[in-house]
PDB file of C-alpha atoms in Angstrom:
ATOM      1  CA  GLN A1414      20.691 -11.314  17.191  1.00 77.00           C
ATOM      2  CA  VAL A1415      17.450 -10.120  15.458  1.00 82.00           C
ATOM      3  CA  LEU A1416      15.919  -6.779  15.023  1.00 77.00           C
ATOM      4  CA  VAL A1417      12.073  -6.737  14.216  1.00 77.00           C
ATOM      5  CA  GLU A1418      11.213  -3.568  12.445  1.00 69.00           C
ATOM      6  CA  GLY A1419       7.517  -2.548  12.562  1.00 61.00           C
ATOM      7  CA  VAL A1420       7.468   1.262  12.242  1.00 62.00           C
ATOM      8  CA  CYS A1421       7.688   2.825   8.766  1.00 67.00           C
ATOM      9  CA  PRO A1422       9.899   2.901   5.666  1.00 68.00           C
ATOM     10  CA  GLU A1423      11.913   5.816   6.646  1.00 71.00           C
ATOM     11  CA  MET A1424      12.825   4.136   9.945  1.00 75.00           C
ATOM     12  CA  ALA A1425      13.472   0.964   8.115  1.00 76.00           C
ATOM     13  CA  ALA A1426      15.912   2.635   5.790  1.00 76.00           C
ATOM     14  CA  ALA A1427      17.736   4.266   8.713  1.00 79.00           C
ATOM     15  CA  LEU A1428      18.129   0.961  10.578  1.00 81.00           C
ATOM     16  CA  MET A1429      19.324  -1.200   7.517  1.00 80.00           C
ATOM     17  CA  PRO A1430      22.692   0.096   7.367  1.00 83.00           C
ATOM     18  CA  LEU A1431      23.167  -0.183  11.225  1.00 83.00           C
ATOM     19  CA  ALA A1432      21.965  -3.799  11.060  1.00 81.00           C
ATOM     20  CA  ALA A1433      24.642  -4.511   8.446  1.00 82.00           C
ATOM     21  CA  GLU A1434      27.284  -2.770  10.489  1.00 84.00           C
ATOM     22  CA  TYR A1435      26.621  -4.676  13.573  1.00 83.00           C
ATOM     23  CA  LYS A1436      25.770  -8.014  11.790  1.00 87.00           C
ATOM     24  CA  VAL A1437      22.172  -8.125  12.960  1.00 86.00           C
ATOM     25  CA  ILE A1438      19.395  -9.825  11.067  1.00 86.00           C
ATOM     26  CA  MET A1439      16.627  -7.321  10.328  1.00 84.00           C
ATOM     27  CA  LEU A1440      13.125  -8.648   9.906  1.00 82.00           C
ATOM     28  CA  SER A1441      10.345  -6.132   8.732  1.00 82.00           C
ATOM     29  CA  ALA A1442       6.645  -6.809   9.354  1.00 79.00           C
ATOM     30  CA  VAL A1443       5.342  -3.427   8.120  1.00 75.00           C
ATOM     31  CA  SER A1444       7.757  -1.799   5.603  1.00 75.00           C
ATOM     32  CA  SER A1445       6.845  -2.799   2.109  1.00 75.00           C
ATOM     33  CA  THR A1446       9.121  -0.365   0.283  1.00 74.00           C
ATOM     34  CA  SER A1447      10.932  -2.019  -2.625  1.00 68.00           C
ATOM     35  CA  THR A1448      14.192  -0.264  -1.541  1.00 69.00           C
ATOM     36  CA  LEU A1449      14.322  -2.314   1.603  1.00 71.00           C
ATOM     37  CA  SER A1450      16.664  -4.865   0.166  1.00 70.00           C
ATOM     38  CA  SER A1451      20.045  -5.960   1.500  1.00 74.00           C
ATOM     39  CA  PRO A1452      21.743  -9.144   2.703  1.00 78.00           C
ATOM     40  CA  GLY A1453      20.488 -10.007   6.019  1.00 80.00           C
ATOM     41  CA  VAL A1454      17.271  -8.092   5.610  1.00 82.00           C
ATOM     42  CA  PHE A1455      14.070 -10.171   5.338  1.00 82.00           C
ATOM     43  CA  ARG A1456      10.298  -9.255   5.547  1.00 82.00           C
ATOM     44  CA  THR A1457       7.036 -10.932   6.164  1.00 81.00           C
ATOM     45  CA  ILE A1458       5.059  -8.346   4.084  1.00 80.00           C
ATOM     46  CA  SER A1459       4.726  -8.072   0.395  1.00 79.00           C
ATOM     47  CA  SER A1460       6.640  -5.344  -1.274  1.00 82.00           C
ATOM     48  CA  ASP A1461       5.208  -2.252  -2.928  1.00 83.00           C
ATOM     49  CA  GLY A1462       6.388  -3.448  -6.278  1.00 86.00           C
ATOM     50  CA  ALA A1463       4.637  -6.767  -5.910  1.00 87.00           C
ATOM     51  CA  GLU A1464       1.459  -4.999  -5.028  1.00 89.00           C
ATOM     52  CA  ALA A1465       2.014  -2.631  -8.078  1.00 92.00           C
ATOM     53  CA  ALA A1466       2.515  -5.666 -10.305  1.00 93.00           C
ATOM     54  CA  PHE A1467      -0.635  -7.367  -8.935  1.00 93.00           C
ATOM     55  CA  THR A1468      -2.656  -4.174  -9.434  1.00 95.00           C
ATOM     56  CA  ALA A1469      -1.506  -4.013 -13.055  1.00 96.00           C
ATOM     57  CA  HIS A1470      -2.569  -7.741 -13.651  1.00 96.00           C
ATOM     58  CA  LEU A1471      -6.049  -7.191 -11.845  1.00 95.00           C
ATOM     59  CA  LEU A1472      -6.718  -4.137 -14.137  1.00 96.00           C
ATOM     60  CA  SER A1473      -5.863  -6.067 -17.165  1.00 96.00           C
ATOM     61  CA  GLN A1474      -8.267  -8.795 -16.206  1.00 95.00           C
ATOM     62  CA  LYS A1475     -10.959  -6.455 -15.854  1.00 95.00           C
ATOM     63  CA  GLN A1476     -10.128  -5.370 -19.442  1.00 96.00           C
ATOM     64  CA  ILE A1477      -8.988  -1.764 -18.367  1.00 97.00           C
ATOM     65  CA  THR A1478      -6.662  -0.345 -20.986  1.00 97.00           C
ATOM     66  CA  LYS A1479      -6.062   3.308 -19.715  1.00 97.00           C
ATOM     67  CA  ALA A1480      -5.127   3.935 -16.293  1.00 97.00           C
ATOM     68  CA  ALA A1481      -3.895   6.838 -14.125  1.00 97.00           C
ATOM     69  CA  ILE A1482      -1.639   6.716 -11.076  1.00 96.00           C
ATOM     70  CA  LEU A1483      -1.388   8.898  -7.906  1.00 95.00           C
ATOM     71  CA  SER A1484       1.524   8.391  -5.573  1.00 91.00           C
ATOM     72  CA  PRO A1485       3.672  10.400  -2.973  1.00 88.00           C
ATOM     73  CA  ASN A1486       6.858  11.961  -4.157  1.00 85.00           C
ATOM     74  CA  GLY A1487      10.166  10.173  -3.589  1.00 71.00           C
ATOM     75  CA  GLY A1488      12.527   7.615  -4.790  1.00 58.00           C
ATOM     76  CA  GLN A1489      10.110   4.818  -3.907  1.00 60.00           C
ATOM     77  CA  ARG A1490       7.362   6.394  -5.982  1.00 61.00           C
ATOM     78  CA  ASP A1491       9.426   6.151  -9.158  1.00 71.00           C
ATOM     79  CA  ILE A1492      10.302   2.459  -8.562  1.00 80.00           C
ATOM     80  CA  THR A1493       6.578   1.487  -7.730  1.00 85.00           C
ATOM     81  CA  GLN A1494       5.229   3.605 -10.668  1.00 87.00           C
ATOM     82  CA  ASN A1495       7.702   2.049 -13.076  1.00 89.00           C
ATOM     83  CA  ILE A1496       6.841  -1.453 -12.127  1.00 91.00           C
ATOM     84  CA  PHE A1497       3.178  -0.671 -12.385  1.00 93.00           C
ATOM     85  CA  GLU A1498       3.650   0.954 -15.907  1.00 94.00           C
ATOM     86  CA  LYS A1499       5.928  -1.901 -17.141  1.00 95.00           C
ATOM     87  CA  GLU A1500       3.530  -4.698 -16.103  1.00 95.00           C
ATOM     88  CA  PHE A1501       0.338  -2.724 -17.246  1.00 96.00           C
ATOM     89  CA  PHE A1502       2.153  -2.003 -20.607  1.00 96.00           C
ATOM     90  CA  SER A1503       3.314  -5.733 -21.022  1.00 96.00           C
ATOM     91  CA  ARG A1504      -0.517  -6.510 -20.766  1.00 95.00           C
ATOM     92  CA  GLY A1505      -1.690  -4.083 -23.332  1.00 96.00           C
ATOM     93  CA  GLY A1506      -2.421  -1.092 -20.996  1.00 97.00           C
ATOM     94  CA  GLN A1507      -1.309   2.380 -21.002  1.00 97.00           C
ATOM     95  CA  VAL A1508      -0.688   4.871 -18.056  1.00 97.00           C
ATOM     96  CA  VAL A1509      -2.180   8.301 -19.368  1.00 97.00           C
ATOM     97  CA  ALA A1510      -1.878  10.254 -16.355  1.00 96.00           C
ATOM     98  CA  ARG A1511       0.853  10.449 -13.526  1.00 94.00           C
ATOM     99  CA  GLU A1512       0.151  12.792 -10.579  1.00 94.00           C
ATOM    100  CA  SER A1513       1.901  12.996  -7.315  1.00 92.00           C
ATOM    101  CA  PHE A1514       1.622  14.602  -3.923  1.00 93.00           C
ATOM    102  CA  GLU A1515       4.093  15.632  -1.079  1.00 90.00           C
ATOM    103  CA  LYS A1516       4.274  13.721   2.211  1.00 83.00           C
ATOM    104  CA  ASN A1517       1.520  14.677   4.677  1.00 82.00           C
ATOM    105  CA  SER A1518      -0.667  16.283   2.090  1.00 90.00           C
ATOM    106  CA  THR A1519      -4.125  17.108   2.903  1.00 92.00           C
ATOM    107  CA  ARG A1520      -5.436  18.509  -0.366  1.00 94.00           C
ATOM    108  CA  PHE A1521      -5.709  16.586  -3.523  1.00 96.00           C
ATOM    109  CA  GLU A1522      -7.927  18.867  -5.745  1.00 94.00           C
ATOM    110  CA  GLN A1523      -5.385  19.693  -8.315  1.00 95.00           C
ATOM    111  CA  GLN A1524      -4.461  16.057  -8.881  1.00 96.00           C
ATOM    112  CA  LEU A1525      -8.253  15.084  -9.080  1.00 95.00           C
ATOM    113  CA  GLU A1526      -8.757  17.753 -11.592  1.00 95.00           C
ATOM    114  CA  MET A1527      -6.080  16.473 -14.016  1.00 95.00           C
ATOM    115  CA  ILE A1528      -7.037  12.987 -13.456  1.00 96.00           C
ATOM    116  CA  ALA A1529     -10.632  13.868 -14.352  1.00 95.00           C
ATOM    117  CA  ASP A1530      -9.548  15.597 -17.676  1.00 95.00           C
ATOM    118  CA  SER A1531      -7.477  12.472 -18.685  1.00 96.00           C
ATOM    119  CA  PRO A1532      -9.021   9.550 -20.626  1.00 97.00           C
ATOM    120  CA  ALA A1533      -8.129   7.056 -17.730  1.00 97.00           C
ATOM    121  CA  THR A1534     -10.959   4.642 -16.764  1.00 96.00           C
ATOM    122  CA  ALA A1535      -9.240   3.409 -13.425  1.00 97.00           C
ATOM    123  CA  LEU A1536      -7.037   5.165 -10.901  1.00 97.00           C
ATOM    124  CA  TYR A1537      -4.423   3.385  -8.867  1.00 96.00           C
ATOM    125  CA  VAL A1538      -3.580   5.414  -5.635  1.00 95.00           C
ATOM    126  CA  ILE A1539      -0.657   4.715  -3.503  1.00 91.00           C
ATOM    127  CA  ALA A1540      -1.505   6.435  -0.318  1.00 89.00           C
ATOM    128  CA  ASP A1541       1.156   7.132   2.426  1.00 84.00           C
ATOM    129  CA  SER A1542      -1.021   7.069   5.452  1.00 86.00           C
ATOM    130  CA  PRO A1543      -4.687   6.152   6.526  1.00 89.00           C
ATOM    131  CA  ARG A1544      -5.358   9.926   6.767  1.00 93.00           C
ATOM    132  CA  ALA A1545      -4.284  10.759   3.269  1.00 93.00           C
ATOM    133  CA  ALA A1546      -6.443   7.789   1.881  1.00 94.00           C
ATOM    134  CA  ARG A1547      -9.419   9.110   3.734  1.00 95.00           C
ATOM    135  CA  LEU A1548      -8.979  12.748   2.762  1.00 96.00           C
ATOM    136  CA  PHE A1549      -8.488  11.567  -0.885  1.00 96.00           C
ATOM    137  CA  LEU A1550     -11.734   9.764  -1.074  1.00 96.00           C
ATOM    138  CA  GLN A1551     -13.633  12.520   0.532  1.00 96.00           C
ATOM    139  CA  GLN A1552     -12.280  15.178  -1.863  1.00 96.00           C
ATOM    140  CA  ARG A1553     -12.868  12.649  -4.815  1.00 94.00           C
ATOM    141  CA  GLN A1554     -16.480  12.497  -3.656  1.00 94.00           C
ATOM    142  CA  GLU A1555     -16.686  16.486  -3.436  1.00 93.00           C
ATOM    143  CA  ARG A1556     -15.235  16.604  -6.949  1.00 91.00           C
ATOM    144  CA  ALA A1557     -17.933  13.937  -8.007  1.00 88.00           C
ATOM    145  CA  LEU A1558     -15.141  11.790  -9.790  1.00 89.00           C
ATOM    146  CA  SER A1559     -16.705   8.440 -10.504  1.00 87.00           C
ATOM    147  CA  ILE A1560     -13.545   6.685 -11.840  1.00 91.00           C
ATOM    148  CA  PRO A1561     -12.989   3.235 -10.087  1.00 93.00           C
ATOM    149  CA  ILE A1562     -10.224   3.522  -7.498  1.00 96.00           C
ATOM    150  CA  TYR A1563      -7.665   0.872  -6.800  1.00 96.00           C
ATOM    151  CA  GLY A1564      -6.063   1.761  -3.477  1.00 94.00           C
ATOM    152  CA  SER A1565      -2.945   0.519  -1.663  1.00 89.00           C
ATOM    153  CA  LYS A1566      -2.899  -1.175   1.882  1.00 85.00           C
ATOM    154  CA  TRP A1567      -3.469   2.130   3.784  1.00 87.00           C
ATOM    155  CA  PHE A1568      -7.086   2.116   2.303  1.00 92.00           C
ATOM    156  CA  LYS A1569      -7.789  -0.912   4.459  1.00 86.00           C
ATOM    157  CA  THR A1570      -8.860   0.734   7.556  1.00 84.00           C
ATOM    158  CA  ASP A1571     -11.972   1.216   9.678  1.00 84.00           C
ATOM    159  CA  GLU A1572     -11.733   4.967   8.800  1.00 87.00           C
ATOM    160  CA  ILE A1573     -12.384   4.058   5.170  1.00 91.00           C
ATOM    161  CA  LEU A1574     -15.258   1.697   5.941  1.00 86.00           C
ATOM    162  CA  LYS A1575     -17.018   4.627   8.022  1.00 90.00           C
ATOM    163  CA  LEU A1576     -16.921   6.947   4.901  1.00 93.00           C
ATOM    164  CA  GLY A1577     -19.958   5.193   3.290  1.00 89.00           C
ATOM    165  CA  GLU A1578     -20.694   6.402  -0.342  1.00 91.00           C
ATOM    166  CA  ALA A1579     -17.322   8.360  -0.384  1.00 93.00           C
ATOM    167  CA  ALA A1580     -15.733   4.795  -0.675  1.00 92.00           C
ATOM    168  CA  GLU A1581     -18.040   3.449  -3.320  1.00 89.00           C
ATOM    169  CA  GLY A1582     -15.961   2.012  -6.288  1.00 87.00           C
ATOM    170  CA  LEU A1583     -12.884   1.379  -4.178  1.00 94.00           C
ATOM    171  CA  VAL A1584     -10.865  -1.808  -4.564  1.00 95.00           C
ATOM    172  CA  VAL A1585      -8.380  -2.238  -1.855  1.00 93.00           C
ATOM    173  CA  ILE A1586      -5.031  -3.994  -2.818  1.00 90.00           C
ATOM    174  CA  SER A1587      -3.600  -5.108   0.636  1.00 80.00           C
ATOM    175  CA  PRO A1588      -2.035  -7.967   2.448  1.00 70.00           C
ATOM    176  CA  ARG A1589      -4.540 -10.475   4.193  1.00 73.00           C
ATOM    177  CA  LEU A1590      -5.504 -10.073   7.861  1.00 71.00           C
ATOM    178  CA  GLY A1591      -4.422 -13.739   8.237  1.00 76.00           C
ATOM    179  CA  ASN A1592      -6.058 -17.016   7.399  1.00 81.00           C
ATOM    180  CA  ILE A1593      -9.318 -17.861   9.213  1.00 83.00           C
ATOM    181  CA  GLY A1594      -7.541 -19.782  11.885  1.00 87.00           C
ATOM    182  CA  PHE A1595      -5.340 -16.756  12.777  1.00 89.00           C
ATOM    183  CA  ILE A1596      -8.250 -14.365  12.646  1.00 89.00           C
ATOM    184  CA  THR A1597     -10.509 -16.709  14.813  1.00 91.00           C
ATOM    185  CA  LYS A1598      -7.681 -17.114  17.490  1.00 91.00           C
ATOM    186  CA  TYR A1599      -7.012 -13.476  17.457  1.00 91.00           C
ATOM    187  CA  LYS A1600     -10.717 -12.487  18.026  1.00 92.00           C
ATOM    188  CA  GLU A1601     -10.912 -15.022  20.838  1.00 93.00           C
ATOM    189  CA  LEU A1602      -7.820 -13.561  22.657  1.00 93.00           C
ATOM    190  CA  TYR A1603      -8.395 -10.052  22.096  1.00 93.00           C
ATOM    191  CA  GLY A1604     -12.132  -9.416  21.367  1.00 93.00           C
ATOM    192  CA  GLU A1605     -11.542  -7.757  18.148  1.00 90.00           C
ATOM    193  CA  ASP A1606     -10.457  -8.287  14.457  1.00 86.00           C
ATOM    194  CA  PRO A1607      -6.591  -8.230  13.986  1.00 87.00           C
ATOM    195  CA  GLY A1608      -5.050  -5.039  12.885  1.00 83.00           C
ATOM    196  CA  LEU A1609      -3.628  -4.399   9.255  1.00 78.00           C
ATOM    197  CA  PHE A1610      -0.213  -5.734  10.125  1.00 81.00           C
ATOM    198  CA  ALA A1611      -1.003  -8.200  13.153  1.00 86.00           C
ATOM    199  CA  ALA A1612      -0.428 -11.407  10.995  1.00 88.00           C
ATOM    200  CA  GLN A1613       2.829 -10.047   9.450  1.00 87.00           C
ATOM    201  CA  GLY A1614       3.994  -9.246  12.954  1.00 87.00           C
ATOM    202  CA  TYR A1615       3.060 -12.916  14.176  1.00 89.00           C
ATOM    203  CA  ASP A1616       4.772 -14.433  11.212  1.00 90.00           C
ATOM    204  CA  ALA A1617       7.990 -12.381  11.970  1.00 87.00           C
ATOM    205  CA  TYR A1618       8.074 -13.589  15.540  1.00 88.00           C
ATOM    206  CA  LYS A1619       7.137 -17.117  14.448  1.00 90.00           C
ATOM    207  CA  ALA A1620      10.043 -17.284  12.165  1.00 88.00           C
ATOM    208  CA  ILE A1621      12.451 -16.296  14.754  1.00 88.00           C
ATOM    209  CA  ALA A1622      10.956 -18.911  17.192  1.00 89.00           C
ATOM    210  CA  LEU A1623      11.405 -21.495  14.553  1.00 89.00           C
ATOM    211  CA  ALA A1624      14.993 -20.372  13.689  1.00 85.00           C
ATOM    212  CA  VAL A1625      15.932 -20.510  17.460  1.00 84.00           C
ATOM    213  CA  GLN A1626      14.352 -24.151  17.668  1.00 84.00           C
TER     214      GLN A1626
END
């Protein structure tokens, strides 16, 4: 018995104890929250913690030593932020501004103001939805904040590509859409590029198929 979860972190967190109670293997292709960890729970997507550590490494490679971080409120925020700070500090960096926002927020002017007043030369943004990512970039453009942005996976959408100049200076830290073979086959079958989590969903069901064999 296997449950493939592909909705959101909140749903995954609610399903995890049920899966344990009924001894069902849970496989997530979407939820990247680091708190999704328990015996019998597996994922085919990298965790937010892994993304945060990679971002810290990338900033260090670019010789950035002062960074700001913007993330949604909640327990996961603290875990991801702490991982980023620890990794960045270990590489000689310092987080000089920490801002947060509530779930489903649409206004980021106050956070942008605080970040603009800080000595940060790069900003790591952990958006909680494509809408939040888009609105943030638009308001950043209105504020004329030129600091380079390193955005989480929700910045990797067609909505962001359509923003044009508002997305200038954005670097997206995100899982790949799949290897060349997967992308080519997907386009042949469906006539479009694979979605953000298509490869992870494919891997989840492929893993089940191999286990059954």
